[in-house]
XYZ file of C-alpha atoms in Angstrom:
357
model
C 0.009 0.008 0.008
C 2.385 2.746 -1.093
C 1.282 6.258 -0.215
C 4.594 8.027 -0.999
C 7.189 8.137 -3.703
C 10.752 9.339 -4.226
C 10.509 11.404 -7.323
C 14.182 11.611 -8.071
C 14.894 7.887 -7.480
C 11.695 6.733 -9.177
C 10.381 4.371 -6.440
C 7.107 4.018 -4.609
C 7.240 3.864 -0.805
C 5.194 2.743 2.174
C 5.022 5.131 5.131
C 7.764 3.341 7.061
C 10.213 3.458 4.100
C 9.255 7.040 3.308
C 10.498 8.006 6.776
C 13.734 6.226 6.084
C 14.152 8.054 2.762
C 13.476 11.410 4.393
C 16.277 10.671 6.894
C 18.654 10.269 3.913
C 18.210 13.933 3.137
C 16.741 15.534 0.038
C 20.134 15.492 -1.678
C 19.670 11.719 -1.974
C 15.920 11.085 -1.976
C 13.078 13.645 -2.584
C 9.898 12.276 -1.032
C 6.368 13.403 -1.822
C 2.868 12.108 -0.939
C 0.982 10.429 -3.760
C -2.349 11.726 -2.539
C -1.541 15.141 -1.104
C 1.480 16.295 -3.097
C 1.330 18.420 -6.224
C 3.089 16.532 -8.996
C 4.911 18.090 -11.927
C 5.181 16.330 -15.315
C 9.000 15.746 -15.033
C 8.499 14.101 -11.633
C 5.808 11.727 -13.013
C 8.084 10.912 -15.913
C 10.874 9.794 -13.515
C 8.410 7.332 -11.920
C 7.150 6.164 -15.303
C 10.710 5.454 -16.456
C 11.715 3.877 -13.111
C 9.595 1.868 -10.757
C 10.642 -0.342 -7.879
C 11.526 -3.453 -9.864
C 13.587 -1.518 -12.434
C 15.469 0.482 -9.764
C 16.097 -2.642 -7.625
C 17.830 -4.326 -10.616
C 20.611 -1.791 -10.076
C 20.513 -1.091 -6.346
C 20.220 -4.768 -5.273
C 22.338 -6.346 -7.939
C 24.963 -7.843 -5.620
C 23.251 -8.391 -2.251
C 25.254 -11.079 -0.372
C 23.344 -14.264 0.507
C 24.001 -13.658 4.205
C 22.311 -10.210 4.135
C 18.866 -10.267 5.697
C 16.422 -8.326 3.493
C 13.820 -6.514 5.647
C 10.127 -7.342 5.673
C 7.173 -5.369 7.044
C 7.365 -5.336 10.836
C 11.103 -5.920 11.039
C 13.250 -3.844 13.430
C 13.707 -0.202 12.505
C 17.464 -0.486 12.403
C 17.302 -3.232 9.746
C 14.946 -1.170 7.518
C 16.921 2.046 7.981
C 20.286 0.430 7.148
C 18.839 -1.418 4.166
C 17.685 1.930 2.724
C 21.038 3.575 3.480
C 22.980 0.633 2.040
C 21.012 0.846 -1.215
C 20.781 4.615 -1.848
C 23.462 6.304 0.332
C 26.350 3.808 0.429
C 25.400 2.039 -2.879
C 26.588 -1.090 -1.162
C 25.059 -3.627 -3.562
C 25.928 -2.082 -6.933
C 29.313 -3.823 -7.204
C 30.792 -7.232 -6.288
C 33.423 -5.639 -4.010
C 33.863 -7.444 -0.624
C 31.798 -6.006 2.193
C 33.214 -5.501 5.694
C 30.853 -8.126 7.021
C 31.819 -10.813 4.495
C 35.509 -10.832 5.250
C 35.247 -13.544 7.990
C 36.485 -11.387 10.794
C 35.392 -8.310 12.721
C 36.747 -6.499 15.755
C 35.499 -3.595 17.850
C 33.917 -2.250 20.956
C 30.264 -2.836 21.823
C 28.320 -1.810 24.873
C 27.514 -5.017 26.817
C 24.957 -5.402 29.596
C 26.400 -6.656 32.910
C 25.158 -10.089 33.828
C 23.642 -9.156 37.138
C 22.819 -5.430 36.835
C 21.055 -3.250 34.312
C 24.175 -1.362 33.277
C 26.193 -1.473 30.081
C 30.005 -1.442 29.855
C 32.292 -1.216 26.818
C 33.727 -4.604 25.858
C 36.017 -5.631 22.977
C 34.420 -8.182 20.676
C 36.124 -10.373 18.126
C 34.504 -12.457 15.401
C 36.763 -15.052 13.758
C 35.490 -17.342 11.067
C 38.868 -19.100 11.083
C 38.449 -19.919 14.774
C 34.720 -20.384 14.270
C 33.810 -18.260 17.271
C 32.704 -14.959 18.734
C 34.579 -13.844 21.861
C 34.772 -10.731 23.985
C 37.391 -9.217 26.314
C 37.134 -6.754 29.167
C 39.562 -4.497 27.231
C 41.245 -4.539 23.861
C 44.582 -5.234 25.603
C 43.202 -8.153 27.610
C 44.845 -11.559 26.954
C 42.058 -13.844 28.157
C 38.530 -13.784 26.713
C 35.569 -13.623 29.053
C 33.544 -15.859 26.766
C 34.334 -17.922 23.693
C 31.128 -18.612 21.764
C 31.172 -21.239 19.004
C 29.550 -20.037 15.770
C 27.688 -23.341 15.602
C 25.904 -22.561 18.898
C 25.159 -18.819 18.699
C 21.905 -17.303 17.643
C 21.781 -13.535 17.129
C 18.455 -11.700 17.523
C 18.182 -8.133 16.176
C 16.998 -5.346 18.444
C 14.512 -7.051 20.802
C 11.987 -4.467 22.058
C 12.745 -5.218 25.704
C 16.246 -3.822 25.349
C 14.916 -0.276 24.600
C 17.955 0.084 22.307
C 17.219 0.578 18.618
C 20.715 -0.614 17.751
C 20.826 -3.706 19.937
C 21.605 -7.424 19.606
C 20.827 -10.391 21.749
C 23.319 -13.239 21.454
C 22.081 -16.570 22.827
C 24.085 -19.789 23.063
C 24.295 -22.988 25.157
C 27.026 -23.296 27.712
C 27.299 -26.052 30.323
C 23.736 -27.242 29.664
C 22.064 -23.839 29.932
C 21.269 -21.051 27.517
C 23.281 -17.831 28.087
C 21.991 -14.452 26.798
C 24.338 -11.564 26.038
C 22.921 -8.110 25.312
C 24.991 -5.565 23.357
C 24.354 -2.299 21.484
C 26.195 0.366 19.558
C 25.281 4.010 19.055
C 25.662 3.440 15.288
C 23.053 1.442 13.500
C 25.482 0.841 10.665
C 28.004 -0.782 13.013
C 25.413 -3.046 14.747
C 24.016 -4.201 11.404
C 27.569 -4.966 10.239
C 28.034 -7.175 13.320
C 24.699 -8.862 12.703
C 25.507 -9.610 9.058
C 29.099 -10.639 9.842
C 27.890 -13.358 12.232
C 25.413 -14.524 9.587
C 28.127 -14.510 6.880
C 30.582 -16.482 9.016
C 27.894 -19.046 9.931
C 26.897 -19.403 6.268
C 30.490 -20.072 5.140
C 30.909 -22.688 7.886
C 27.620 -24.360 6.914
C 28.634 -24.490 3.275
C 31.783 -26.376 4.294
C 29.781 -28.771 6.474
C 27.012 -29.296 3.853
C 28.748 -28.949 0.459
C 25.781 -30.309 -1.512
C 23.395 -27.693 -0.050
C 22.763 -24.373 -1.812
C 23.111 -20.974 -0.133
C 19.372 -20.505 -0.299
C 18.849 -23.804 1.586
C 21.264 -22.776 4.372
C 20.242 -19.088 4.855
C 17.193 -20.018 7.074
C 19.610 -21.478 9.620
C 21.864 -18.394 10.070
C 19.753 -16.622 12.680
C 16.158 -16.698 13.926
C 14.067 -14.106 15.665
C 12.241 -15.341 18.717
C 8.855 -16.603 17.774
C 7.290 -15.004 20.879
C 8.285 -13.235 24.092
C 6.180 -12.085 27.049
C 5.013 -12.602 30.602
C 3.149 -15.737 31.660
C 2.500 -17.160 35.106
C 3.401 -20.756 35.854
C 3.012 -23.232 38.725
C 5.852 -25.192 40.221
C 6.531 -28.945 39.743
C 3.468 -29.719 41.836
C 0.107 -28.775 40.413
C -0.775 -27.376 43.884
C 2.128 -24.845 43.811
C 1.259 -21.165 43.512
C 1.559 -19.355 40.202
C 4.603 -17.139 39.664
C 5.143 -14.517 36.971
C 7.937 -15.311 34.530
C 9.285 -13.886 31.281
C 8.930 -16.518 28.579
C 10.893 -16.762 25.294
C 9.903 -19.216 22.537
C 13.062 -19.926 20.472
C 12.010 -22.561 17.922
C 11.869 -25.807 19.910
C 13.117 -24.256 23.117
C 10.699 -22.583 25.549
C 12.674 -20.634 28.216
C 11.377 -18.794 31.276
C 13.193 -16.157 33.275
C 12.640 -14.069 36.443
C 13.161 -10.830 34.442
C 13.121 -9.757 30.785
C 16.868 -9.250 30.543
C 18.215 -12.138 32.653
C 21.506 -13.667 31.515
C 20.258 -17.183 32.223
C 16.726 -18.748 32.198
C 15.418 -20.360 35.348
C 14.158 -23.264 33.213
C 14.065 -24.507 29.625
C 11.536 -26.852 28.105
C 12.317 -28.756 24.946
C 9.351 -28.937 22.536
C 9.342 -32.207 20.649
C 6.814 -33.514 18.144
C 3.128 -34.116 18.862
C 3.515 -37.828 18.098
C 6.031 -38.139 20.948
C 3.460 -37.207 23.631
C 3.719 -33.417 23.463
C 0.480 -31.374 23.486
C -0.888 -27.938 24.293
C -4.474 -27.493 25.514
C -6.591 -24.775 26.978
C -7.419 -24.964 30.711
C -5.741 -26.449 33.719
C -5.602 -30.133 34.927
C -8.390 -31.263 37.298
C -6.286 -30.854 40.493
C -4.814 -27.482 39.569
C -6.179 -24.037 40.222
C -7.326 -22.293 37.031
C -5.874 -18.833 37.162
C -7.366 -16.569 34.541
C -6.422 -17.596 30.963
C -4.746 -20.931 31.661
C -3.342 -23.519 29.287
C -1.385 -26.758 29.811
C 1.781 -27.799 28.022
C 2.283 -31.529 28.295
C 5.681 -33.188 27.763
C 6.711 -36.819 28.330
C 8.204 -35.806 31.697
C 5.768 -33.182 33.096
C 2.705 -31.055 32.456
C 3.455 -27.283 32.690
C 0.475 -25.169 33.780
C 0.698 -21.638 32.399
C -1.542 -18.586 32.639
C -1.609 -15.634 30.209
C -2.761 -12.067 31.036
C -5.565 -12.178 28.445
C -7.462 -14.647 26.220
C -5.801 -13.088 23.148
C -2.307 -13.643 24.586
C -3.239 -17.156 25.573
C -4.389 -17.941 22.054
C -1.169 -16.416 20.678
C 1.036 -18.592 22.847
C -0.907 -21.778 22.211
C -0.880 -21.226 18.449
C 2.841 -20.567 18.494
C 3.585 -23.680 20.532
C 1.253 -25.821 18.458
C 3.025 -24.767 15.273
C 6.292 -26.030 16.737
C 4.753 -29.371 17.840
C 3.503 -29.936 14.286
C 6.997 -29.499 12.756
C 9.154 -32.605 12.189
C 12.410 -32.723 14.132
C 15.607 -31.896 12.329
C 18.985 -33.490 13.193
C 20.167 -30.188 14.816
C 17.037 -30.302 17.033
C 18.157 -33.694 18.383
C 21.610 -32.244 19.090
C 20.129 -29.275 20.899
C 17.903 -31.443 23.058
C 20.840 -33.604 24.061
C 22.945 -30.571 24.959
C 20.245 -29.267 27.308
C 20.934 -31.518 30.287
C 19.529 -31.651 33.790
C 21.703 -29.560 36.050
C 22.390 -30.015 39.701
C 20.308 -27.752 42.019
C 21.814 -24.290 42.155
C 21.438 -20.722 40.961
C 20.442 -21.721 37.439
C 18.857 -25.141 37.922
C 16.947 -26.301 34.921
C 13.780 -28.310 34.274
C 14.098 -31.562 32.387
C 14.678 -31.769 28.644
C 14.000 -35.015 26.833
C 13.462 -36.579 23.457
C 11.426 -39.754 23.225
């Protein structure tokens, strides 16, 4: 539903992209309303000779396979930097190597402290050769604070809970538990370069591991946004336990719950297998459990989790998201992920059971 157009570039724009074009400045893109603007004949002629498909043939000629093209509803920083890459930096008009496709990247990012809501500068290094992302307290530090295998890391772009437009959430499994790292940079260009660099390095490693697969087949495995995040209340292991409010994240076949939105570790993680393996999601609570508001039950081979949403709409949203996962066949990497999520000894980050039948 385009309501705007850039009359010097010759492209039609939705309201979101029109805002991005205005931010480029009129020396790059001249934006006008299709309904309210007064159009001169030369301006109309530019649109007639251009058009989005024709212009994209030039501005998107050499988009790397690792580059995530934005869709409606995607984070603002991704849309903004896509527009700047096309029309300001002219990034995709030649085959020249991009900073994020070189297999390595180094620089400072602001990282959230594990146990407090403060950010501190940390020196990050991405190495495709070493197949890892690591960070150091300072650039001069000899020992890394964390060494994250590329095969394990998922990078999520600008989660709303961060309140940082130029943010990333890196999640990976360490010692049987998921670890979340939150970083941001004041420059949207820099944070998108880091995002694409991780995707590029992962793609190159996957192409080595699966030489018969095409780039298009491997791209969906580079990074995934969380299917759903939000507050739910849950009971304890006993159906008679009281409900407690937790922040839930649905990450493909992994349902995590946390005390707070920005916790470094989840309090528990639930593996979601296939419906045929005795997994199900139904509205309401078991007979012996108190029904609190908009309750639903998630059954696994080991336990039934009783969850309550703030509204009927949110309950339906969570149930539909979980049911979509339960309908999907398991992939080999899902089996590996389930095995890596092991029962931990009681402690600060004790986990619930994970199992595959």
